[in-house]
Amino acid sequence: MKSLLLVSGSTRGGSVNAAVLATVAAEVGREARTARHRGIGGLPHFNPDLDRDPVPTPVAELRNAIDSATAVLFSTPEYAGTMPGALKNLLEWTIGATVLSGKPVGWVNPSTAPARAAGTYAALRTVLGYTGAELVPGALADIPVPRSAIGPDGTVADAALRAGLGDVARRLLAAA
């Protein structure tokens, strides 16, 4: 069975991005194993001096999760016109180990802001290019998810949005 690692660029537990990824997990749960990386806030700041064996435990856990996954799906907010520093830090820890190299990767941009978090996703495309990840065109999606669409269970309640999120994950997994 294929597996999908879900990575939120937000450190906020109740974020729209967390809801998007929880929804993806619910939508494809019978078709693929899903795992959510929840350690973004606990990663040490990237330091090349620490990028040697043994790497810090949170880094080893991240790399193992990516290595074990068939594909990786990101959802992230935009801060100050680009991706959050915590997500950039996470990605920096993947470069030396090449765990994203050749790995099918997609994203869901749930922003409802007028600029649609364009700066974040342009930066994400650039940094993922350096990791060697395989960006899957059909799995790079803009699906605006207003906070009001999140149900009490922490997933997206709107059926059309749920279906769109599930389709992104299925396209990503199909490319793997």
mmCIF file of C-alpha atoms in Angstrom:
data_model
loop_
_atom_site.group_PDB
_atom_site.id
_atom_site.type_symbol
_atom_site.label_atom_id
_atom_site.label_comp_id
_atom_site.label_asym_id
_atom_site.label_seq_id
_atom_site.Cartn_x
_atom_site.Cartn_y
_atom_site.Cartn_z
ATOM 1 C CA MET A 1 0.000 0.000 0.000
ATOM 2 C CA LYS A 2 1.287 3.472 -0.848
ATOM 3 C CA SER A 3 1.916 5.946 1.923
ATOM 4 C CA LEU A 4 1.554 9.696 2.046
ATOM 5 C CA LEU A 5 3.431 11.963 4.444
ATOM 6 C CA LEU A 6 1.466 15.125 5.251
ATOM 7 C CA VAL A 7 3.488 18.193 6.260
ATOM 8 C CA SER A 8 2.004 21.447 7.509
ATOM 9 C CA GLY A 9 4.127 24.568 7.368
ATOM 10 C CA SER A 10 2.117 25.977 10.249
ATOM 11 C CA THR A 11 3.137 25.501 13.857
ATOM 12 C CA ARG A 12 -0.423 26.332 14.987
ATOM 13 C CA GLY A 13 -2.337 23.208 16.011
ATOM 14 C CA GLY A 14 -5.743 24.448 14.878
ATOM 15 C CA SER A 15 -4.616 25.975 11.603
ATOM 16 C CA VAL A 16 -6.466 25.754 8.301
ATOM 17 C CA ASN A 17 -3.433 23.875 6.985
ATOM 18 C CA ALA A 18 -3.769 21.260 9.729
ATOM 19 C CA ALA A 19 -7.466 20.906 8.855
ATOM 20 C CA VAL A 20 -6.628 20.508 5.166
ATOM 21 C CA LEU A 21 -4.175 17.707 5.913
ATOM 22 C CA ALA A 22 -6.532 15.996 8.372
ATOM 23 C CA THR A 23 -9.157 16.075 5.633
ATOM 24 C CA VAL A 24 -6.748 14.591 3.100
ATOM 25 C CA ALA A 25 -5.987 11.770 5.544
ATOM 26 C CA ALA A 26 -9.706 11.096 5.975
ATOM 27 C CA GLU A 27 -10.359 11.182 2.228
ATOM 28 C CA VAL A 28 -7.615 8.721 1.216
ATOM 29 C CA GLY A 29 -7.400 6.669 4.406
ATOM 30 C CA ARG A 30 -8.712 3.485 2.793
ATOM 31 C CA GLU A 31 -6.549 3.883 -0.315
ATOM 32 C CA ALA A 32 -3.202 4.750 1.270
ATOM 33 C CA ARG A 33 -1.528 4.964 4.631
ATOM 34 C CA THR A 34 -1.115 8.535 5.807
ATOM 35 C CA ALA A 35 1.126 10.023 8.446
ATOM 36 C CA ARG A 36 1.329 13.615 9.604
ATOM 37 C CA HIS A 37 4.673 15.090 10.503
ATOM 38 C CA ARG A 38 3.976 17.035 13.676
ATOM 39 C CA GLY A 39 7.535 17.892 14.682
ATOM 40 C CA ILE A 40 8.138 21.057 12.653
ATOM 41 C CA GLY A 41 8.344 23.241 15.761
ATOM 42 C CA GLY A 42 10.786 20.893 17.491
ATOM 43 C CA LEU A 43 13.436 20.781 14.800
ATOM 44 C CA PRO A 44 16.692 22.491 15.719
ATOM 45 C CA HIS A 45 17.765 25.387 13.542
ATOM 46 C CA PHE A 46 19.612 24.017 10.551
ATOM 47 C CA ASN A 47 23.336 23.952 11.192
ATOM 48 C CA PRO A 48 25.696 22.170 8.788
ATOM 49 C CA ASP A 49 27.892 21.267 11.759
ATOM 50 C CA LEU A 50 25.025 19.143 13.130
ATOM 51 C CA ASP A 51 24.263 17.531 9.761
ATOM 52 C CA ARG A 52 26.391 14.469 10.390
ATOM 53 C CA ASP A 53 25.810 11.159 12.136
ATOM 54 C CA PRO A 54 24.261 11.043 14.531
ATOM 55 C CA VAL A 55 21.916 13.865 13.568
ATOM 56 C CA PRO A 56 19.596 15.276 16.261
ATOM 57 C CA THR A 57 16.703 12.908 17.011
ATOM 58 C CA PRO A 58 13.961 15.182 15.556
ATOM 59 C CA VAL A 59 15.953 15.404 12.302
ATOM 60 C CA ALA A 60 16.390 11.627 12.142
ATOM 61 C CA GLU A 61 12.642 11.201 12.718
ATOM 62 C CA LEU A 62 11.830 13.668 9.927
ATOM 63 C CA ARG A 63 14.206 12.016 7.486
ATOM 64 C CA ASN A 64 12.885 8.539 8.336
ATOM 65 C CA ALA A 65 9.301 9.698 7.829
ATOM 66 C CA ILE A 66 10.115 11.153 4.420
ATOM 67 C CA ASP A 67 12.191 8.152 3.410
ATOM 68 C CA SER A 68 9.366 5.769 4.407
ATOM 69 C CA ALA A 69 6.694 7.668 2.475
ATOM 70 C CA THR A 70 5.747 6.999 -1.111
ATOM 71 C CA ALA A 71 4.986 10.721 -1.575
ATOM 72 C CA VAL A 72 4.835 13.967 0.418
ATOM 73 C CA LEU A 73 2.047 16.568 0.490
ATOM 74 C CA PHE A 74 2.556 20.062 1.931
ATOM 75 C CA SER A 75 0.077 22.702 3.063
ATOM 76 C CA THR A 76 1.443 25.933 4.452
ATOM 77 C CA PRO A 77 0.513 29.506 5.287
ATOM 78 C CA GLU A 78 2.367 32.578 4.121
ATOM 79 C CA TYR A 79 4.228 34.826 6.555
ATOM 80 C CA ALA A 80 5.729 38.134 5.437
ATOM 81 C CA GLY A 81 5.314 37.241 1.765
ATOM 82 C CA THR A 82 7.024 33.836 1.818
ATOM 83 C CA MET A 83 6.998 30.418 3.457
ATOM 84 C CA PRO A 84 7.264 30.282 7.236
ATOM 85 C CA GLY A 85 10.794 30.003 8.606
ATOM 86 C CA ALA A 86 9.938 26.722 10.327
ATOM 87 C CA LEU A 87 9.085 25.117 6.968
ATOM 88 C CA LYS A 88 12.244 26.458 5.327
ATOM 89 C CA ASN A 89 14.206 25.021 8.253
ATOM 90 C CA LEU A 90 12.500 21.634 7.819
ATOM 91 C CA LEU A 91 13.384 21.605 4.129
ATOM 92 C CA GLU A 92 16.997 22.587 4.811
ATOM 93 C CA TRP A 93 17.358 19.464 6.959
ATOM 94 C CA THR A 94 16.327 17.308 3.952
ATOM 95 C CA ILE A 95 18.924 18.548 1.472
ATOM 96 C CA GLY A 96 22.095 16.925 2.777
ATOM 97 C CA ALA A 97 20.382 13.577 3.277
ATOM 98 C CA THR A 98 18.692 13.774 -0.173
ATOM 99 C CA VAL A 99 15.544 12.136 1.257
ATOM 100 C CA LEU A 100 13.294 14.232 -1.002
ATOM 101 C CA SER A 101 15.395 13.591 -4.114
ATOM 102 C CA GLY A 102 13.155 11.925 -6.681
ATOM 103 C CA LYS A 103 10.259 11.743 -4.200
ATOM 104 C CA PRO A 104 6.856 12.740 -5.664
ATOM 105 C CA VAL A 105 5.711 15.934 -3.931
ATOM 106 C CA GLY A 106 2.565 18.024 -4.095
ATOM 107 C CA TRP A 107 0.910 20.820 -2.194
ATOM 108 C CA VAL A 108 -2.433 22.351 -1.400
ATOM 109 C CA ASN A 109 -2.562 26.134 -1.126
ATOM 110 C CA PRO A 110 -5.672 26.770 1.012
ATOM 111 C CA SER A 111 -5.190 30.525 1.297
ATOM 112 C CA THR A 112 -8.225 32.747 0.819
ATOM 113 C CA ALA A 113 -6.112 35.928 0.842
ATOM 114 C CA PRO A 114 -6.285 38.123 -2.273
ATOM 115 C CA ALA A 115 -2.713 37.242 -3.353
ATOM 116 C CA ARG A 116 -3.409 33.524 -2.663
ATOM 117 C CA ALA A 117 -0.070 33.006 -0.815
ATOM 118 C CA ALA A 118 1.718 33.231 -4.151
ATOM 119 C CA GLY A 119 5.007 34.178 -2.485
ATOM 120 C CA THR A 120 4.953 31.082 -0.305
ATOM 121 C CA TYR A 121 4.324 28.687 -3.125
ATOM 122 C CA ALA A 122 6.910 30.324 -5.402
ATOM 123 C CA ALA A 123 9.466 29.959 -2.598
ATOM 124 C CA LEU A 124 8.355 26.393 -1.917
ATOM 125 C CA ARG A 125 8.816 25.530 -5.600
ATOM 126 C CA THR A 126 12.326 27.021 -5.518
ATOM 127 C CA VAL A 127 13.440 25.257 -2.343
ATOM 128 C CA LEU A 128 11.917 21.934 -3.382
ATOM 129 C CA GLY A 129 13.889 22.277 -6.615
ATOM 130 C CA TYR A 130 17.078 22.298 -4.556
ATOM 131 C CA THR A 131 15.972 19.165 -2.706
ATOM 132 C CA GLY A 132 15.542 17.266 -5.969
ATOM 133 C CA ALA A 133 11.885 16.506 -5.231
ATOM 134 C CA GLU A 134 9.674 15.525 -8.153
ATOM 135 C CA LEU A 135 6.900 18.140 -8.279
ATOM 136 C CA VAL A 136 3.744 16.474 -9.586
ATOM 137 C CA PRO A 137 1.864 19.036 -11.723
ATOM 138 C CA GLY A 138 -1.611 17.619 -11.016
ATOM 139 C CA ALA A 139 -0.902 17.707 -7.286
ATOM 140 C CA LEU A 140 0.069 21.397 -7.010
ATOM 141 C CA ALA A 141 -3.313 22.851 -6.213
ATOM 142 C CA ASP A 142 -4.929 26.095 -5.119
ATOM 143 C CA ILE A 143 -8.032 25.174 -3.136
ATOM 144 C CA PRO A 144 -9.194 28.135 -1.043
ATOM 145 C CA VAL A 145 -10.454 26.882 2.323
ATOM 146 C CA PRO A 146 -12.109 29.510 4.506
ATOM 147 C CA ARG A 147 -11.854 28.936 8.256
ATOM 148 C CA SER A 148 -15.662 28.781 8.307
ATOM 149 C CA ALA A 149 -15.490 25.557 6.239
ATOM 150 C CA ILE A 150 -13.775 23.676 9.068
ATOM 151 C CA GLY A 151 -16.097 21.510 11.113
ATOM 152 C CA PRO A 152 -15.987 20.791 14.844
ATOM 153 C CA ASP A 153 -13.923 17.641 14.175
ATOM 154 C CA GLY A 154 -11.069 19.739 12.733
ATOM 155 C CA THR A 155 -11.600 18.663 9.139
ATOM 156 C CA VAL A 156 -13.076 20.512 6.187
ATOM 157 C CA ALA A 157 -16.841 19.984 6.267
ATOM 158 C CA ASP A 158 -17.720 21.217 2.761
ATOM 159 C CA ALA A 159 -18.197 18.192 0.465
ATOM 160 C CA ALA A 160 -16.855 19.874 -2.680
ATOM 161 C CA LEU A 161 -13.714 21.067 -0.899
ATOM 162 C CA ARG A 162 -13.208 17.614 0.640
ATOM 163 C CA ALA A 163 -13.492 15.997 -2.773
ATOM 164 C CA GLY A 164 -10.973 18.433 -4.256
ATOM 165 C CA LEU A 165 -8.500 17.759 -1.455
ATOM 166 C CA GLY A 166 -8.875 14.018 -1.886
ATOM 167 C CA ASP A 167 -8.344 14.349 -5.646
ATOM 168 C CA VAL A 168 -5.034 16.180 -5.113
ATOM 169 C CA ALA A 169 -3.774 13.367 -2.889
ATOM 170 C CA ARG A 170 -4.941 10.708 -5.337
ATOM 171 C CA ARG A 171 -3.142 12.422 -8.238
ATOM 172 C CA LEU A 172 0.014 12.609 -6.146
ATOM 173 C CA LEU A 173 -0.199 8.944 -5.176
ATOM 174 C CA ALA A 174 -0.970 7.915 -8.776
ATOM 175 C CA ALA A 175 2.242 9.608 -9.914
ATOM 176 C CA ALA A 176 4.277 7.691 -7.332
#
